[in-house]
Short mmCIF file of C-alpha atoms in Angstrom, two decimals:
data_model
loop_
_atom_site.label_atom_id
_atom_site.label_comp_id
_atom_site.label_asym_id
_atom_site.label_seq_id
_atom_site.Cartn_x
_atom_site.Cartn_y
_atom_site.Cartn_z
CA UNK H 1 -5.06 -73.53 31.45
CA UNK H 2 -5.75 -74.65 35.11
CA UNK H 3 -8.65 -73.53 36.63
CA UNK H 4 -8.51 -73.33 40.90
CA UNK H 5 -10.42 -72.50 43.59
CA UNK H 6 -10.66 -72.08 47.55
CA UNK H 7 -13.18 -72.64 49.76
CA UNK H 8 -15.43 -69.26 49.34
CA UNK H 9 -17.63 -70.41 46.39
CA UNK H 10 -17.43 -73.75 45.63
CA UNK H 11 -21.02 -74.13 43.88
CA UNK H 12 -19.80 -70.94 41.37
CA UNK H 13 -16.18 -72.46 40.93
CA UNK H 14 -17.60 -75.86 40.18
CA UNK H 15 -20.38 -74.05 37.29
CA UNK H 16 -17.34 -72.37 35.62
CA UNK H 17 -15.27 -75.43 35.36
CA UNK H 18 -18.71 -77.52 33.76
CA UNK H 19 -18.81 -73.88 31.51
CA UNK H 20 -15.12 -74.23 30.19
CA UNK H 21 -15.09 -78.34 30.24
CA UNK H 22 -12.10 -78.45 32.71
CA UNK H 23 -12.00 -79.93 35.84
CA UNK H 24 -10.83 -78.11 38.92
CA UNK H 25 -7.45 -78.53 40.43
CA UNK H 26 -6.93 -80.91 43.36
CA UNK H 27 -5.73 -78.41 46.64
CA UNK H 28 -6.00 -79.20 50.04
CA UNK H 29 -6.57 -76.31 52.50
CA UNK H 30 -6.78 -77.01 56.19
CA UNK H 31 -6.79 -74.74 59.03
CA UNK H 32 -5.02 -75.37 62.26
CA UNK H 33 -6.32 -75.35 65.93
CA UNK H 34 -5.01 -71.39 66.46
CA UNK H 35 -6.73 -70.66 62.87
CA UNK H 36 -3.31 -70.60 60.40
CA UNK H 37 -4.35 -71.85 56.99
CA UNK H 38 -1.90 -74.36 54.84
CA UNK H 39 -2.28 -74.73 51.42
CA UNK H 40 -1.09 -77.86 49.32
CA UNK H 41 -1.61 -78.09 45.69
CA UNK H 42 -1.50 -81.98 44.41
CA UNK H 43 -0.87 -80.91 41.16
CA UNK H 44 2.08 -80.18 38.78
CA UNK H 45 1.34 -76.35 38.20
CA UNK H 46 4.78 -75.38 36.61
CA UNK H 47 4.40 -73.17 33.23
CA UNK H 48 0.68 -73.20 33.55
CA UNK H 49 -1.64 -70.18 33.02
CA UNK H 50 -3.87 -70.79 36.56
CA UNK H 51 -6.85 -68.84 37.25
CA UNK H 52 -7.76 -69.05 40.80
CA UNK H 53 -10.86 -68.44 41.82
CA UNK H 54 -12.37 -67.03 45.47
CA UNK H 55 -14.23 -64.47 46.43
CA UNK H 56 -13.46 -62.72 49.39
CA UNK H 57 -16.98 -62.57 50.89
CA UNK H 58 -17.46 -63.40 55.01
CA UNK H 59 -15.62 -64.12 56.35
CA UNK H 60 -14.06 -61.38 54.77
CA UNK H 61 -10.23 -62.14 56.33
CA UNK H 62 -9.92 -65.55 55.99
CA UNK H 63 -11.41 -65.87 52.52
CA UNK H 64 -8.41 -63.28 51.77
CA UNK H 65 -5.51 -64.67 53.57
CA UNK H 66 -6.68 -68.11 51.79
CA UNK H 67 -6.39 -66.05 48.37
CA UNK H 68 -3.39 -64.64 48.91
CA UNK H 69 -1.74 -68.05 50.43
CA UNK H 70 -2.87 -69.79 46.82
CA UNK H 71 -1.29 -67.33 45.13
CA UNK H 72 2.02 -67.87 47.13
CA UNK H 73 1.58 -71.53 46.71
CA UNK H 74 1.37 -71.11 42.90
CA UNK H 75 3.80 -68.57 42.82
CA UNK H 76 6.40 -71.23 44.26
CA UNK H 77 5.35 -74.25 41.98
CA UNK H 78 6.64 -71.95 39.74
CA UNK H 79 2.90 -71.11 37.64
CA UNK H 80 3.67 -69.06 34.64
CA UNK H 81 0.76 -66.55 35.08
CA UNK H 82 -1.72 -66.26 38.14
CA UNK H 83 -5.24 -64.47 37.32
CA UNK H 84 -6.96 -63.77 40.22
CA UNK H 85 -10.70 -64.40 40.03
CA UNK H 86 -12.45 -62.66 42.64
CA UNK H 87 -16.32 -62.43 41.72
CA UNK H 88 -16.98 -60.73 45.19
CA UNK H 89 -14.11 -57.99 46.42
CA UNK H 90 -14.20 -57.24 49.66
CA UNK H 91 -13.40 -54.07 51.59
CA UNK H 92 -14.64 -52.56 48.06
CA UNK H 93 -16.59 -49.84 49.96
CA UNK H 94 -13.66 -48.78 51.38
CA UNK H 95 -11.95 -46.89 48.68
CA UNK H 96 -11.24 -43.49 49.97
CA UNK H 97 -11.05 -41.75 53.27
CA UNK H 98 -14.40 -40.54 54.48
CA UNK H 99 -12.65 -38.84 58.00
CA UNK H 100 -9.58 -38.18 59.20
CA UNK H 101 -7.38 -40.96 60.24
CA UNK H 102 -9.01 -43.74 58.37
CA UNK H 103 -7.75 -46.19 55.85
CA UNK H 104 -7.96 -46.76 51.92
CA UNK H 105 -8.44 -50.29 52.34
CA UNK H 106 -9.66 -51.52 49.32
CA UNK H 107 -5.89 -50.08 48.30
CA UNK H 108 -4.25 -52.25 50.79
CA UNK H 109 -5.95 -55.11 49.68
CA UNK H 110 -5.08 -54.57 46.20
CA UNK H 111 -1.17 -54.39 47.13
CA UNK H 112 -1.59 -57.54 48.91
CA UNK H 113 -3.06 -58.90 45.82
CA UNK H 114 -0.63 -57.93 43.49
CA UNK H 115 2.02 -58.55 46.26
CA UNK H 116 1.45 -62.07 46.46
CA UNK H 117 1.77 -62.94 42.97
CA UNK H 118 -0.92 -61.90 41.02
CA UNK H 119 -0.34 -61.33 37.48
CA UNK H 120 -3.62 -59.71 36.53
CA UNK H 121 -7.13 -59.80 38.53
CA UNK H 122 -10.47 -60.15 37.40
CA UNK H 123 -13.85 -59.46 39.63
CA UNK H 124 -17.26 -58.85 38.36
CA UNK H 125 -19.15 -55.30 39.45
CA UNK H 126 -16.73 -53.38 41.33
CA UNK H 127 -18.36 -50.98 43.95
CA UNK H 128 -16.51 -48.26 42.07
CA UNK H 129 -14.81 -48.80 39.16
CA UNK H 130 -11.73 -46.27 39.94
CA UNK H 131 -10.69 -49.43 42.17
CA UNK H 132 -9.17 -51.08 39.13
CA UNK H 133 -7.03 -47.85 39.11
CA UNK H 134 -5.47 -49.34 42.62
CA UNK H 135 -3.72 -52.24 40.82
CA UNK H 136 -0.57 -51.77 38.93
CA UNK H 137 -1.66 -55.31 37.20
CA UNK H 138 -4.25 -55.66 34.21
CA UNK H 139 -7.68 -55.85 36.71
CA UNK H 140 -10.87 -56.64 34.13
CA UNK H 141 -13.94 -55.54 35.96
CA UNK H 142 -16.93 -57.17 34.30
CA UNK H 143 -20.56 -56.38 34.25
CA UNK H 144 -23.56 -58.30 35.40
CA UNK H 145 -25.95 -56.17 32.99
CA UNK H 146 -26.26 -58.50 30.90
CA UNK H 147 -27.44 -61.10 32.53
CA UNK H 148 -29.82 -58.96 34.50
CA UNK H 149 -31.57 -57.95 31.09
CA UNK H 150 -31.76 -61.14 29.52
CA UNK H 151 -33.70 -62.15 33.21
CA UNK H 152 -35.70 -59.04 33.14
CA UNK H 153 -36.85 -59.46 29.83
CA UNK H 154 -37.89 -63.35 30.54
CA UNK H 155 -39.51 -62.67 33.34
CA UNK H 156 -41.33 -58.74 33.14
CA UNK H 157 -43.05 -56.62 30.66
CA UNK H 158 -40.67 -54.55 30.17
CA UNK H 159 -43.21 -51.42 28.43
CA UNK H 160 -43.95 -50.04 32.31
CA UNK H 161 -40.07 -50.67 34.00
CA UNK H 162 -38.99 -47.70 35.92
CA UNK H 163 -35.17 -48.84 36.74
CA UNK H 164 -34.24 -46.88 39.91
CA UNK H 165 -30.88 -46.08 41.56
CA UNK H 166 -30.62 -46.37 45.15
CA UNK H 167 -28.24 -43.33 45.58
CA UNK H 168 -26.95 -40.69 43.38
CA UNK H 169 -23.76 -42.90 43.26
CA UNK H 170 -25.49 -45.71 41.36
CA UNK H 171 -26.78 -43.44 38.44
CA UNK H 172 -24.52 -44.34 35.92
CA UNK H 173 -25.36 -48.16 36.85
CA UNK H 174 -28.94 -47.94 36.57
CA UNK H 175 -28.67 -45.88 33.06
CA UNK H 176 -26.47 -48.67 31.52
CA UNK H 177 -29.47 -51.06 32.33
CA UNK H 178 -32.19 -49.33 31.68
CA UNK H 179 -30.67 -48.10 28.35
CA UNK H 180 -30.22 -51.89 27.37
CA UNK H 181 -34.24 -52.28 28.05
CA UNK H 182 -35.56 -48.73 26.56
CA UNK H 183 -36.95 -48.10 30.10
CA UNK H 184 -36.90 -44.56 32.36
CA UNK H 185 -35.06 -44.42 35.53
CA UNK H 186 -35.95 -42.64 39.08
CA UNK H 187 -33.42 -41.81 41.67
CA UNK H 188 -33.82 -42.57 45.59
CA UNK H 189 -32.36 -39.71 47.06
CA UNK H 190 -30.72 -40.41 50.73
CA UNK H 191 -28.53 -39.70 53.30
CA UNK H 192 -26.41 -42.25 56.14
CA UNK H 193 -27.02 -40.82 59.67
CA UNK H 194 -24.43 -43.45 60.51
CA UNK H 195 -22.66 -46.60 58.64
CA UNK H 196 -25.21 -49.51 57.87
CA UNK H 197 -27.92 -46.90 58.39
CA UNK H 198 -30.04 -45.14 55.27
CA UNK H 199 -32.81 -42.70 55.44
CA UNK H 200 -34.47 -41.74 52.46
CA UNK H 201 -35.53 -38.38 51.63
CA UNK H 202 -37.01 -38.05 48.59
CA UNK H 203 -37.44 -40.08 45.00
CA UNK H 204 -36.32 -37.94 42.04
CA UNK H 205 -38.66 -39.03 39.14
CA UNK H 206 -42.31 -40.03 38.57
CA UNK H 207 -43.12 -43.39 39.59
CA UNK H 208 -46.71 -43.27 40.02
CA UNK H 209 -48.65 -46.71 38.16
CA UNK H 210 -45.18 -48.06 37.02
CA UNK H 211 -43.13 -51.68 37.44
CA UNK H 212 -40.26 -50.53 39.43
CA UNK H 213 -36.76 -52.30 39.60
CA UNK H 214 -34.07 -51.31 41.77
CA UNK H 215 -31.00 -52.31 40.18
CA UNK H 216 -27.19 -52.22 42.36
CA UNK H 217 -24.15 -53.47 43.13
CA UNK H 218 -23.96 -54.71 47.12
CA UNK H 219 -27.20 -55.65 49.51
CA UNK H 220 -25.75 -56.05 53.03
CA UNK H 221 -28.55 -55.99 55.63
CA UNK H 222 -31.43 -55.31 53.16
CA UNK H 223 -32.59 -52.34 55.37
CA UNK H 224 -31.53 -49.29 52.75
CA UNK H 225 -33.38 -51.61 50.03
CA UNK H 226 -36.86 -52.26 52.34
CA UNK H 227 -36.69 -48.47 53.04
CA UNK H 228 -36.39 -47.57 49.30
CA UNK H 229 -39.17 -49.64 48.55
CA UNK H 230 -41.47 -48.59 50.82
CA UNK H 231 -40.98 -45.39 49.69
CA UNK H 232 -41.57 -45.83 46.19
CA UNK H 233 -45.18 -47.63 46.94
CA UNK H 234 -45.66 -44.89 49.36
CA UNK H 235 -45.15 -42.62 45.59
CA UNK H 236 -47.39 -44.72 43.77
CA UNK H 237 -45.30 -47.76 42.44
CA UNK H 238 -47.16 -50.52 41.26
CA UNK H 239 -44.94 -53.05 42.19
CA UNK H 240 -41.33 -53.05 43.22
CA UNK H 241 -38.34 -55.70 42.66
CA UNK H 242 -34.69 -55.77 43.16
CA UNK H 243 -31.61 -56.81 41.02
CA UNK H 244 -28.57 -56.95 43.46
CA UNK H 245 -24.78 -58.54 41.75
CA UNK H 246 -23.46 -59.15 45.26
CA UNK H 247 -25.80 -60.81 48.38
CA UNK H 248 -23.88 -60.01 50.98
CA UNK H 249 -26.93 -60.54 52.84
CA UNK H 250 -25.93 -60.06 56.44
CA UNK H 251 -27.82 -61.37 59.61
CA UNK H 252 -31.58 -61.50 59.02
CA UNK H 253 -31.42 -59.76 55.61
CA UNK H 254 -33.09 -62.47 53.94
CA UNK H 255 -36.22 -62.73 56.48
CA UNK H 256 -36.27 -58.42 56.26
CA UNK H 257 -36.88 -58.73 52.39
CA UNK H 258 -39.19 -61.27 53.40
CA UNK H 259 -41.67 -58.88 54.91
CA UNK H 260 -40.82 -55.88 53.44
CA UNK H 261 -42.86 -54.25 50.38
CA UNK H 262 -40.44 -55.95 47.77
CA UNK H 263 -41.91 -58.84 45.64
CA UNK H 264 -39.01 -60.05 44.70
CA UNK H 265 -35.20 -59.89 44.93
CA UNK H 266 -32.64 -61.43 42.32
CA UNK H 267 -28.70 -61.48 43.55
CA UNK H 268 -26.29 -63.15 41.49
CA UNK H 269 -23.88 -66.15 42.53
CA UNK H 270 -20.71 -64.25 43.29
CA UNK H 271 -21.57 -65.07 47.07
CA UNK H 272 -22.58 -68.60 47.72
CA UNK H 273 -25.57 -67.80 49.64
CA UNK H 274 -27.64 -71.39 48.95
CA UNK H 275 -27.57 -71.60 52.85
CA UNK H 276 -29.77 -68.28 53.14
CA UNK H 277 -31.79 -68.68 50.72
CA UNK H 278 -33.36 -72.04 51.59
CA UNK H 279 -37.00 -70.83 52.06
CA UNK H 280 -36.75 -67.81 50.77
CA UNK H 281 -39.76 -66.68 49.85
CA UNK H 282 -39.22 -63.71 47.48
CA UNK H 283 -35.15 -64.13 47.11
CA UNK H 284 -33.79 -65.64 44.49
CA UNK H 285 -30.27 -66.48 42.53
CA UNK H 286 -28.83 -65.82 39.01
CA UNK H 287 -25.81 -67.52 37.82
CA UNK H 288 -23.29 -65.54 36.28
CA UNK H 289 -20.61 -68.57 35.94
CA UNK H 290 -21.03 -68.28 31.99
CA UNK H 291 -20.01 -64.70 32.39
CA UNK H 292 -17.30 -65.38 34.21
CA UNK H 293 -16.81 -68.95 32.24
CA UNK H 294 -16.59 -67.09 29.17
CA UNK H 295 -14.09 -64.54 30.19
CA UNK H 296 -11.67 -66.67 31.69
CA UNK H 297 -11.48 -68.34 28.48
CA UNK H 298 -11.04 -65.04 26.44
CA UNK H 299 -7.85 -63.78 28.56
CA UNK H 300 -6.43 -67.74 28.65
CA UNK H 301 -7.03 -67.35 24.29
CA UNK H 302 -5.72 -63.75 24.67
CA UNK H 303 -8.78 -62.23 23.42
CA UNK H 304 -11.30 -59.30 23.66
CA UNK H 305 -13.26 -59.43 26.99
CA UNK H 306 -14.90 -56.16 26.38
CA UNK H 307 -16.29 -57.93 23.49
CA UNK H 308 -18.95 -59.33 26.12
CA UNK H 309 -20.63 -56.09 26.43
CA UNK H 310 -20.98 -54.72 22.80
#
């Protein structure tokens, strides 16, 4: 097994390879003056089983066109089988048409993927999971759940948790976690006037005197999550947090949670977002490179990775 990675998430690729004892692969990416990328690997990579790691977080294009170059690379130094790691995967949100005349990207990405060389993919928390339906390669989408709870549980009392979903769309989300702790869960009921741009309307379920967590899968801007939490003190929420896999984070997303109602937000690794969080006052990061450790070394050892969830 080789283990690889670009330049998206060096801090996550370097945890995983101290997780699995294996150093990462010398590659040399530089980008020329008009913004071309080249891609050398100094290593022997012939008959090896190479997962490559890079998610394809902002800037969204490059971070790709650097995946799917490494792939090419590998593909002609003759690798035996490629696994695409991609803890964050971009133009997710973009999996059907929501108008005329607009793309499926998340589709097209996934052809480039496979197109390049890809032999299967893994990513962690898919925006929907009918995305791993766009590959014709084996795609395992893991779950940050688990990690969540184990955090939860360490750091609340979990007899007054209220797990909420942000939308309707997160429901089935938010019931996997709050199963897991034996907690209820309330629904923020919204609608987008336009892209970027939440309003919400009303919160289905009582969340008067209880510990409320809002548990999903992307924070861009923060401003759906500041609204949804004002809303739920406004309903008589003792206290709100947030559990967020990716942290997109966008522009001043950071400083918004900051001095919104939320008293504290917890995003995973899959973005390296040490930059923006230096000073945070009520953001915070959770690894999930033993997840991702862990599962890289089940499909190298052929074995179970939906054993990770039982």
């Amino acid at each position: 097994m080789k283990l690889m990675c670009g330049t998206a998430n060096k801090p996550l690729a370097k945890a995983i390879a101290d997780y699995l004892d294996a150093p990462l692969s010398n590659v040399e990416i530089e980008t020329f003056a008009d913004g071309e990328l080249f891609v050398r690997i100094d290593e022997n990579m012939r008959g090896e089983d190479v997962f490559l790691i890079q998610p394809t977080s902002k800037p969204a294009n490059d971070h790709l066109m650097e995946l799917l170059i490494c792939m090419d690379a590998l593909n002609r130094a003759s690798a035996r089988r490629i696994t695409a790691v991609i803890p964050y995967f971009g133009y997710a949100r973009q999996d059907r048409k929501t108008g005329g005349r607009t793309p499926i990207t998340a589709k097209l990405v996934a052809n480039l993927i496979a197109g390049a060389g890809a032999d299967r993919v893994l990513t962690l928390d898919l925006h929907a999971g009918q995305i791993q339906g766009f590959f014709d390669i084996p795609t395992d989408n893991l779950f940050a759940t688990p990690a969540m709870e184990t955090d939860i549980r360490m750091n609340y009392d979990t007899d007054n948790l209220m797990i909420v979903s942000p939308d309707v769309g997160g429901v089935v989300r938010a019931r996997a976690l709050a199963k897991r702790l034996g907690a209820d869960i309330a629904i923020v009921d919204k609608r987008r006037p336009h892209p970027g741009e939440a309003e919400v309307m009303n919160i289905i379920g009582d969340v008067d005197g209880r510990r409320c967590i809002i548990f999903d899968d992307i924070i861009d801007s923060g401003g759906t999550l500041c609204n949804a939490a004002a809303a739920l003190k406004e309903r008589g929420a003792t206290e709100v947090s947030a559990y967020i896999t990716h942290g997109v984070l966008s522009g001043k997303a950071v400083e918004r949670i900051g001095e919104s109602e939320m008293a504290e937000l917890v995003v995973t690794d899959s973005i390296d977002s040490n930059d923006k969080l230096v000073g945070a006052k009520n953001v915070r990061a959770l690894s999930v490179a033993p997840l991702l450790g862990e599962a890289i070394r089940r499909i190298a050892n052929d074995e179970s990775v939906s054993k990770l969830f039982d």
